[in-house]
mmCIF file of C-alpha atoms in Angstrom:
data_model
loop_
_atom_site.group_PDB
_atom_site.id
_atom_site.type_symbol
_atom_site.label_atom_id
_atom_site.label_comp_id
_atom_site.label_asym_id
_atom_site.label_seq_id
_atom_site.Cartn_x
_atom_site.Cartn_y
_atom_site.Cartn_z
ATOM 1 C CA UNK A 217 15.393 -7.061 -4.613
ATOM 2 C CA UNK A 218 13.996 -10.548 -4.011
ATOM 3 C CA UNK A 219 13.838 -13.209 -6.739
ATOM 4 C CA UNK A 220 10.660 -13.193 -8.824
ATOM 5 C CA UNK A 221 7.809 -14.187 -6.444
ATOM 6 C CA UNK A 222 6.672 -17.193 -8.445
ATOM 7 C CA UNK A 223 6.612 -19.862 -5.722
ATOM 8 C CA UNK A 224 5.020 -20.273 -2.298
ATOM 9 C CA UNK A 225 1.530 -19.319 -1.174
ATOM 10 C CA UNK A 226 -0.241 -16.274 -2.546
ATOM 11 C CA UNK A 227 0.357 -14.453 0.745
ATOM 12 C CA UNK A 228 4.083 -15.285 0.574
ATOM 13 C CA UNK A 229 4.301 -13.979 -2.990
ATOM 14 C CA UNK A 230 2.393 -10.834 -2.053
ATOM 15 C CA UNK A 231 4.661 -10.219 0.946
ATOM 16 C CA UNK A 232 7.811 -10.493 -1.175
ATOM 17 C CA UNK A 233 6.337 -8.289 -3.888
ATOM 18 C CA UNK A 234 5.163 -5.659 -1.389
ATOM 19 C CA UNK A 235 8.723 -5.290 -0.116
ATOM 20 C CA UNK A 236 10.092 -4.940 -3.646
ATOM 21 C CA UNK A 237 7.355 -2.517 -4.740
ATOM 22 C CA UNK A 238 7.860 -0.374 -1.636
ATOM 23 C CA UNK A 239 11.594 -0.223 -2.378
ATOM 24 C CA UNK A 240 10.913 0.730 -6.012
ATOM 25 C CA UNK A 241 8.436 3.445 -4.971
ATOM 26 C CA UNK A 242 10.806 4.728 -2.298
ATOM 27 C CA UNK A 243 13.530 5.091 -4.925
ATOM 28 C CA UNK A 244 11.223 6.688 -7.520
ATOM 29 C CA UNK A 245 9.716 9.272 -5.149
ATOM 30 C CA UNK A 246 12.971 9.996 -3.364
ATOM 31 C CA UNK A 247 13.474 12.072 -0.247
ATOM 32 C CA UNK A 248 12.991 15.686 -1.264
ATOM 33 C CA UNK A 249 14.169 18.449 1.030
ATOM 34 C CA UNK A 250 13.123 22.021 1.629
ATOM 35 C CA UNK A 251 10.017 23.293 -0.110
ATOM 36 C CA UNK A 252 9.452 19.999 -2.000
ATOM 37 C CA UNK A 253 9.522 17.881 1.131
ATOM 38 C CA UNK A 254 5.812 18.122 1.923
ATOM 39 C CA UNK A 255 4.781 16.903 -1.533
ATOM 40 C CA UNK A 256 7.207 13.965 -1.415
ATOM 41 C CA UNK A 257 5.985 13.020 2.074
ATOM 42 C CA UNK A 258 2.377 13.058 0.874
ATOM 43 C CA UNK A 259 3.254 10.888 -2.143
ATOM 44 C CA UNK A 260 5.032 8.407 0.110
ATOM 45 C CA UNK A 261 2.107 8.375 2.558
ATOM 46 C CA UNK A 262 -0.254 7.495 -0.292
ATOM 47 C CA UNK A 263 1.840 4.692 -1.754
ATOM 48 C CA UNK A 264 4.313 3.066 0.624
ATOM 49 C CA UNK A 265 3.484 0.563 3.346
ATOM 50 C CA UNK A 266 -0.142 -0.122 2.505
ATOM 51 C CA UNK A 267 -2.400 -1.812 -0.008
ATOM 52 C CA UNK A 268 -2.731 -5.321 -1.367
ATOM 53 C CA UNK A 269 -0.419 -4.782 -4.393
ATOM 54 C CA UNK A 270 -2.893 -6.949 -6.316
ATOM 55 C CA UNK A 271 -2.332 -5.138 -9.618
ATOM 56 C CA UNK A 272 1.452 -5.208 -9.277
ATOM 57 C CA UNK A 273 1.372 -8.952 -8.637
ATOM 58 C CA UNK A 274 -0.804 -9.353 -11.729
ATOM 59 C CA UNK A 275 1.887 -7.700 -13.858
ATOM 60 C CA UNK A 276 4.595 -9.881 -12.331
ATOM 61 C CA UNK A 277 2.575 -13.084 -12.763
ATOM 62 C CA UNK A 278 1.669 -12.404 -16.405
ATOM 63 C CA UNK A 279 5.208 -11.282 -17.231
ATOM 64 C CA UNK A 280 6.602 -14.467 -15.694
ATOM 65 C CA UNK A 281 4.062 -16.545 -17.625
ATOM 66 C CA UNK A 282 5.259 -15.128 -20.963
ATOM 67 C CA UNK A 283 8.960 -15.153 -20.082
ATOM 68 C CA UNK A 284 9.402 -11.493 -19.170
ATOM 69 C CA UNK A 285 11.860 -9.864 -16.776
ATOM 70 C CA UNK A 286 10.907 -9.519 -13.104
ATOM 71 C CA UNK A 287 12.906 -6.279 -12.803
ATOM 72 C CA UNK A 288 10.932 -4.765 -15.678
ATOM 73 C CA UNK A 289 7.637 -6.081 -14.296
ATOM 74 C CA UNK A 290 8.511 -4.511 -10.956
ATOM 75 C CA UNK A 291 8.903 -1.088 -12.568
ATOM 76 C CA UNK A 292 5.562 -1.436 -14.346
ATOM 77 C CA UNK A 293 4.005 -2.619 -11.079
ATOM 78 C CA UNK A 294 5.337 0.472 -9.310
ATOM 79 C CA UNK A 295 3.809 2.672 -12.019
ATOM 80 C CA UNK A 296 0.444 0.943 -11.605
ATOM 81 C CA UNK A 297 0.569 1.372 -7.837
ATOM 82 C CA UNK A 298 1.215 5.110 -8.355
ATOM 83 C CA UNK A 299 -1.909 5.374 -10.507
ATOM 84 C CA UNK A 300 -3.971 3.243 -8.134
ATOM 85 C CA UNK A 301 -2.889 5.383 -5.175
ATOM 86 C CA UNK A 302 -3.669 8.560 -7.127
ATOM 87 C CA UNK A 303 -7.163 7.297 -7.894
ATOM 88 C CA UNK A 304 -7.800 6.540 -4.211
ATOM 89 C CA UNK A 305 -6.436 9.907 -3.039
ATOM 90 C CA UNK A 306 -8.722 11.795 -5.412
ATOM 91 C CA UNK A 307 -11.665 9.429 -4.818
ATOM 92 C CA UNK A 308 -11.460 10.136 -1.072
ATOM 93 C CA UNK A 309 -11.666 13.934 -1.472
ATOM 94 C CA UNK A 310 -14.730 15.788 -0.095
ATOM 95 C CA UNK A 311 -15.835 16.665 -3.647
ATOM 96 C CA UNK A 312 -16.125 12.952 -4.457
ATOM 97 C CA UNK A 313 -16.604 10.228 -1.819
ATOM 98 C CA UNK A 314 -15.550 12.360 1.182
ATOM 99 C CA UNK A 315 -13.854 9.526 3.076
ATOM 100 C CA UNK A 316 -11.845 9.879 6.281
ATOM 101 C CA UNK A 317 -10.294 6.390 6.410
ATOM 102 C CA UNK A 318 -8.247 4.476 3.851
ATOM 103 C CA UNK A 319 -6.136 1.359 4.458
ATOM 104 C CA UNK A 320 -6.847 1.644 8.168
ATOM 105 C CA UNK A 321 -5.478 5.171 8.594
ATOM 106 C CA UNK A 322 -6.574 8.762 7.838
ATOM 107 C CA UNK A 323 -7.047 9.574 4.173
ATOM 108 C CA UNK A 324 -4.362 11.794 2.679
ATOM 109 C CA UNK A 325 -6.436 14.977 2.706
ATOM 110 C CA UNK A 326 -7.184 14.388 6.399
ATOM 111 C CA UNK A 327 -3.528 13.704 7.218
ATOM 112 C CA UNK A 328 -2.306 16.725 5.221
ATOM 113 C CA UNK A 329 -4.933 18.934 3.516
ATOM 114 C CA UNK A 330 -7.054 18.953 0.359
ATOM 115 C CA UNK A 331 -4.651 21.001 -1.759
ATOM 116 C CA UNK A 332 -1.746 18.712 -0.880
ATOM 117 C CA UNK A 333 -3.888 15.669 -1.697
ATOM 118 C CA UNK A 334 -4.774 17.027 -5.143
ATOM 119 C CA UNK A 335 -1.149 17.862 -5.938
ATOM 120 C CA UNK A 336 0.173 14.556 -4.584
ATOM 121 C CA UNK A 337 -2.306 12.700 -6.792
ATOM 122 C CA UNK A 338 -1.259 14.746 -9.812
ATOM 123 C CA UNK A 339 2.418 14.083 -9.086
ATOM 124 C CA UNK A 340 1.830 10.334 -8.667
ATOM 125 C CA UNK A 341 0.062 10.161 -12.027
ATOM 126 C CA UNK A 342 2.965 11.988 -13.678
ATOM 127 C CA UNK A 343 5.459 9.699 -11.933
ATOM 128 C CA UNK A 344 3.690 6.621 -13.305
ATOM 129 C CA UNK A 345 4.191 7.785 -16.889
ATOM 130 C CA UNK A 346 7.780 8.815 -16.137
ATOM 131 C CA UNK A 347 8.562 5.304 -14.868
ATOM 132 C CA UNK A 348 7.025 3.652 -17.938
ATOM 133 C CA UNK A 349 8.765 5.979 -20.395
ATOM 134 C CA UNK A 350 12.219 5.582 -18.829
ATOM 135 C CA UNK A 351 14.701 3.185 -20.460
ATOM 136 C CA UNK A 352 15.140 0.747 -17.513
ATOM 137 C CA UNK A 353 11.484 -0.279 -17.927
ATOM 138 C CA UNK A 354 12.272 -1.884 -21.297
ATOM 139 C CA UNK A 355 15.162 -1.528 -23.765
ATOM 140 C CA UNK A 356 12.778 -1.274 -26.729
ATOM 141 C CA UNK A 357 11.304 2.257 -27.026
ATOM 142 C CA UNK A 358 8.361 0.827 -28.982
ATOM 143 C CA UNK A 359 7.398 -1.336 -25.991
ATOM 144 C CA UNK A 360 7.703 1.654 -23.663
ATOM 145 C CA UNK A 361 5.468 3.656 -25.999
ATOM 146 C CA UNK A 362 2.890 0.830 -25.981
ATOM 147 C CA UNK A 363 2.933 0.802 -22.180
ATOM 148 C CA UNK A 364 2.434 4.572 -21.998
ATOM 149 C CA UNK A 365 -0.404 4.469 -24.540
ATOM 150 C CA UNK A 366 -2.144 1.572 -22.806
ATOM 151 C CA UNK A 367 -1.967 3.279 -19.409
ATOM 152 C CA UNK A 368 -3.256 6.570 -20.831
ATOM 153 C CA UNK A 369 -6.279 4.725 -22.205
ATOM 154 C CA UNK A 370 -6.811 2.891 -18.915
ATOM 155 C CA UNK A 371 -6.953 6.065 -16.818
ATOM 156 C CA UNK A 372 -8.690 8.453 -19.246
ATOM 157 C CA UNK A 373 -12.277 9.178 -20.230
ATOM 158 C CA UNK A 374 -12.881 5.636 -21.473
ATOM 159 C CA UNK A 375 -11.260 4.144 -18.382
ATOM 160 C CA UNK A 376 -10.856 5.093 -14.753
ATOM 161 C CA UNK A 377 -11.837 8.771 -15.030
ATOM 162 C CA UNK A 378 -14.894 7.923 -17.116
ATOM 163 C CA UNK A 379 -15.909 5.232 -14.634
ATOM 164 C CA UNK A 380 -15.617 7.652 -11.736
ATOM 165 C CA UNK A 381 -17.812 10.144 -13.595
ATOM 166 C CA UNK A 382 -20.439 7.425 -14.174
ATOM 167 C CA UNK A 383 -20.263 6.569 -10.471
ATOM 168 C CA UNK A 384 -20.767 10.200 -9.429
ATOM 169 C CA UNK A 385 -23.512 10.915 -11.978
ATOM 170 C CA UNK A 386 -25.390 7.644 -12.612
ATOM 171 C CA UNK A 387 -28.603 7.330 -14.645
ATOM 172 C CA UNK A 388 -31.816 7.946 -12.706
ATOM 173 C CA UNK A 389 -32.644 4.237 -12.921
ATOM 174 C CA UNK A 390 -29.345 2.390 -13.447
ATOM 175 C CA UNK A 391 -29.524 -1.099 -14.913
ATOM 176 C CA UNK A 392 -27.217 -4.024 -14.248
ATOM 177 C CA UNK A 393 -25.553 -3.219 -17.587
ATOM 178 C CA UNK A 394 -24.902 0.364 -16.431
ATOM 179 C CA UNK A 395 -23.376 -0.989 -13.238
ATOM 180 C CA UNK A 396 -21.113 -3.420 -15.103
ATOM 181 C CA UNK A 397 -19.968 -0.696 -17.511
ATOM 182 C CA UNK A 398 -19.141 1.638 -14.633
ATOM 183 C CA UNK A 399 -17.231 -1.070 -12.793
ATOM 184 C CA UNK A 400 -15.455 -2.214 -15.952
ATOM 185 C CA UNK A 401 -14.080 1.309 -16.318
ATOM 186 C CA UNK A 402 -13.541 2.324 -12.713
ATOM 187 C CA UNK A 403 -11.858 -0.856 -11.475
ATOM 188 C CA UNK A 404 -11.467 -3.137 -14.468
ATOM 189 C CA UNK A 405 -9.473 -0.738 -16.653
ATOM 190 C CA UNK A 406 -6.409 -0.731 -14.403
ATOM 191 C CA UNK A 407 -6.607 -4.500 -13.903
ATOM 192 C CA UNK A 408 -6.781 -4.957 -17.680
ATOM 193 C CA UNK A 409 -3.780 -2.675 -18.068
ATOM 194 C CA UNK A 410 -1.816 -4.733 -15.530
ATOM 195 C CA UNK A 411 -2.416 -7.880 -17.576
ATOM 196 C CA UNK A 412 -1.856 -6.175 -20.933
ATOM 197 C CA UNK A 413 1.407 -4.681 -19.674
ATOM 198 C CA UNK A 414 2.583 -8.103 -18.543
ATOM 199 C CA UNK A 415 1.997 -9.503 -22.035
ATOM 200 C CA UNK A 416 4.168 -6.728 -23.510
ATOM 201 C CA UNK A 417 7.189 -7.660 -21.390
ATOM 202 C CA UNK A 418 7.821 -11.043 -23.007
ATOM 203 C CA UNK A 419 7.096 -13.094 -26.129
ATOM 204 C CA UNK A 420 3.335 -13.628 -26.232
ATOM 205 C CA UNK A 421 1.260 -14.971 -29.127
ATOM 206 C CA UNK A 422 -1.941 -13.275 -30.259
ATOM 207 C CA UNK A 423 -4.001 -16.215 -28.955
ATOM 208 C CA UNK A 424 -2.282 -16.141 -25.553
ATOM 209 C CA UNK A 425 -2.762 -12.396 -25.305
ATOM 210 C CA UNK A 426 -6.466 -12.674 -26.185
ATOM 211 C CA UNK A 427 -6.992 -15.299 -23.476
ATOM 212 C CA UNK A 428 -5.125 -13.260 -20.882
ATOM 213 C CA UNK A 429 -7.133 -10.137 -21.708
ATOM 214 C CA UNK A 430 -10.359 -12.158 -21.411
ATOM 215 C CA UNK A 431 -9.120 -13.311 -18.007
ATOM 216 C CA UNK A 432 -8.453 -9.669 -17.076
ATOM 217 C CA UNK A 433 -11.900 -8.492 -18.186
ATOM 218 C CA UNK A 434 -13.633 -11.047 -15.971
ATOM 219 C CA UNK A 435 -11.209 -10.534 -13.087
ATOM 220 C CA UNK A 436 -11.885 -6.793 -12.991
ATOM 221 C CA UNK A 437 -15.605 -7.436 -12.606
ATOM 222 C CA UNK A 438 -15.014 -10.068 -9.916
ATOM 223 C CA UNK A 439 -12.859 -7.624 -7.984
ATOM 224 C CA UNK A 440 -15.408 -4.802 -8.093
ATOM 225 C CA UNK A 441 -18.388 -7.030 -7.280
ATOM 226 C CA UNK A 442 -16.506 -8.305 -4.247
ATOM 227 C CA UNK A 443 -15.785 -4.677 -3.287
ATOM 228 C CA UNK A 444 -19.524 -3.971 -3.456
ATOM 229 C CA UNK A 445 -20.257 -7.047 -1.348
ATOM 230 C CA UNK A 446 -17.697 -6.039 1.275
ATOM 231 C CA UNK A 447 -19.280 -2.585 1.427
ATOM 232 C CA UNK A 448 -22.499 -4.331 2.494
ATOM 233 C CA UNK A 449 -21.268 -7.237 4.632
ATOM 234 C CA UNK A 450 -17.641 -6.442 5.449
ATOM 235 C CA UNK A 451 -15.980 -5.371 8.686
ATOM 236 C CA UNK A 452 -14.622 -1.812 8.476
ATOM 237 C CA UNK A 453 -11.678 -2.742 10.714
ATOM 238 C CA UNK A 454 -10.668 -5.527 8.323
ATOM 239 C CA UNK A 455 -11.463 -3.690 5.096
ATOM 240 C CA UNK A 456 -9.671 -0.584 6.339
ATOM 241 C CA UNK A 457 -12.203 2.023 5.225
ATOM 242 C CA UNK A 458 -15.688 3.282 6.033
ATOM 243 C CA UNK A 459 -18.411 0.979 4.721
ATOM 244 C CA UNK A 460 -22.025 1.322 3.556
ATOM 245 C CA UNK A 461 -21.466 4.865 2.303
ATOM 246 C CA UNK A 462 -22.585 4.045 -1.246
ATOM 247 C CA UNK A 463 -25.898 2.735 0.054
ATOM 248 C CA UNK A 464 -26.365 5.838 2.200
ATOM 249 C CA UNK A 465 -25.599 8.044 -0.807
ATOM 250 C CA UNK A 466 -28.081 6.153 -2.978
ATOM 251 C CA UNK A 467 -25.455 4.703 -5.319
ATOM 252 C CA UNK A 468 -26.399 1.368 -6.788
ATOM 253 C CA UNK A 469 -23.721 -1.315 -6.956
ATOM 254 C CA UNK A 470 -23.853 -5.050 -7.550
ATOM 255 C CA UNK A 471 -25.452 -5.885 -4.204
ATOM 256 C CA UNK A 472 -28.184 -3.259 -4.637
ATOM 257 C CA UNK A 473 -29.089 -4.448 -8.125
ATOM 258 C CA UNK A 474 -28.507 -8.199 -7.674
ATOM 259 C CA UNK A 475 -28.769 -8.758 -3.913
ATOM 260 C CA UNK A 476 -25.986 -10.343 -1.855
ATOM 261 C CA UNK A 477 -26.681 -13.871 -3.101
ATOM 262 C CA UNK A 478 -27.079 -12.724 -6.691
ATOM 263 C CA UNK A 479 -23.836 -10.757 -6.537
ATOM 264 C CA UNK A 480 -22.042 -13.772 -5.053
ATOM 265 C CA UNK A 481 -23.357 -16.001 -7.856
ATOM 266 C CA UNK A 482 -22.304 -13.475 -10.487
ATOM 267 C CA UNK A 483 -18.815 -13.201 -8.984
ATOM 268 C CA UNK A 484 -18.503 -16.994 -8.876
ATOM 269 C CA UNK A 485 -19.535 -17.320 -12.528
ATOM 270 C CA UNK A 486 -17.020 -14.663 -13.539
ATOM 271 C CA UNK A 487 -14.277 -16.366 -11.522
ATOM 272 C CA UNK A 488 -15.065 -19.619 -13.359
ATOM 273 C CA UNK A 489 -14.693 -17.700 -16.622
ATOM 274 C CA UNK A 490 -11.288 -16.488 -15.403
ATOM 275 C CA UNK A 491 -10.194 -20.059 -14.789
ATOM 276 C CA UNK A 492 -11.484 -21.205 -18.186
ATOM 277 C CA UNK A 493 -9.537 -18.476 -19.971
ATOM 278 C CA UNK A 494 -6.350 -19.769 -18.337
ATOM 279 C CA UNK A 495 -6.937 -23.452 -19.145
ATOM 280 C CA UNK A 496 -4.410 -23.740 -22.035
ATOM 281 C CA UNK A 497 -1.584 -22.470 -19.802
ATOM 282 C CA UNK A 498 -1.826 -25.381 -17.362
ATOM 283 C CA UNK A 499 0.216 -25.228 -14.162
ATOM 284 C CA UNK A 500 2.177 -22.219 -15.442
ATOM 285 C CA UNK A 501 -0.875 -20.072 -14.703
ATOM 286 C CA UNK A 502 -1.179 -21.152 -11.044
ATOM 287 C CA UNK A 503 -0.288 -17.664 -9.696
ATOM 288 C CA UNK A 504 -3.032 -16.123 -11.852
ATOM 289 C CA UNK A 505 -5.523 -18.794 -10.779
ATOM 290 C CA UNK A 506 -4.688 -18.001 -7.150
ATOM 291 C CA UNK A 507 -5.298 -14.293 -7.759
ATOM 292 C CA UNK A 508 -8.730 -15.033 -9.238
ATOM 293 C CA UNK A 509 -9.634 -17.176 -6.224
ATOM 294 C CA UNK A 510 -8.401 -14.430 -3.912
ATOM 295 C CA UNK A 511 -10.471 -11.795 -5.731
ATOM 296 C CA UNK A 512 -13.725 -13.710 -5.284
ATOM 297 C CA UNK A 513 -13.233 -14.591 -1.604
ATOM 298 C CA UNK A 514 -11.143 -11.789 -0.078
ATOM 299 C CA UNK A 515 -12.257 -10.048 3.094
ATOM 300 C CA UNK A 516 -10.337 -6.796 2.538
#
């Protein structure tokens, strides 16, 4: 395991964290043999060697800010990446978005089959909770219980699952508020959990926690608005997935409701709010500031 990725450029920190997260996921999933081998291979295909690891770096950066342990943050980051991968695997299924490409390669149900994709997603979700509940994540069982509870809320009916349902069955005439609520659940909930989890790994005052959660709320919206913009103006080869499918399906995101320029302005205003929330932390919050700047300008 590398030292905590707290110095260097954002890309350097992400590269070091990716290696550590991949090692943690490799260890957690293991190398099953015999009849369990196919499921383990599908889980590894969904999680290892791809993705930005944005949420995992968020946990590590917040944990470092409040004096937490990198080893513990790495375990929480691995759990988050399991959930994120599960959400993408299920989102790509024919019954939902019906996508053939993810992270520049065939989606899991295309590489394997639909049944394997469903079961791999289920197993990844279970693995996430197993990682959080296990003693190496934190010596205090109360902290582990808080992590499990917070993740359950982030992925349930008021979080990711509820956001996906809103996305699949939107109002006949969705408003900007409907769009923001959907995106706050579908994308923002897991980003908020990443930040909240980081605050639980070290000593953090109520005021610091409130500011960090405000940062997370705005960051989640920035991230999803940029996703919507990339769906309209991005390059599929760079983004690593099929684009403009939401528009073809009649789904209304930020660019449909606000236009490209309006969405860009909204994302910029939200990124400014992210920076303002971090102002009392000074230079200690540089990694989080970099992540906010990345979220608003990324091309993938």
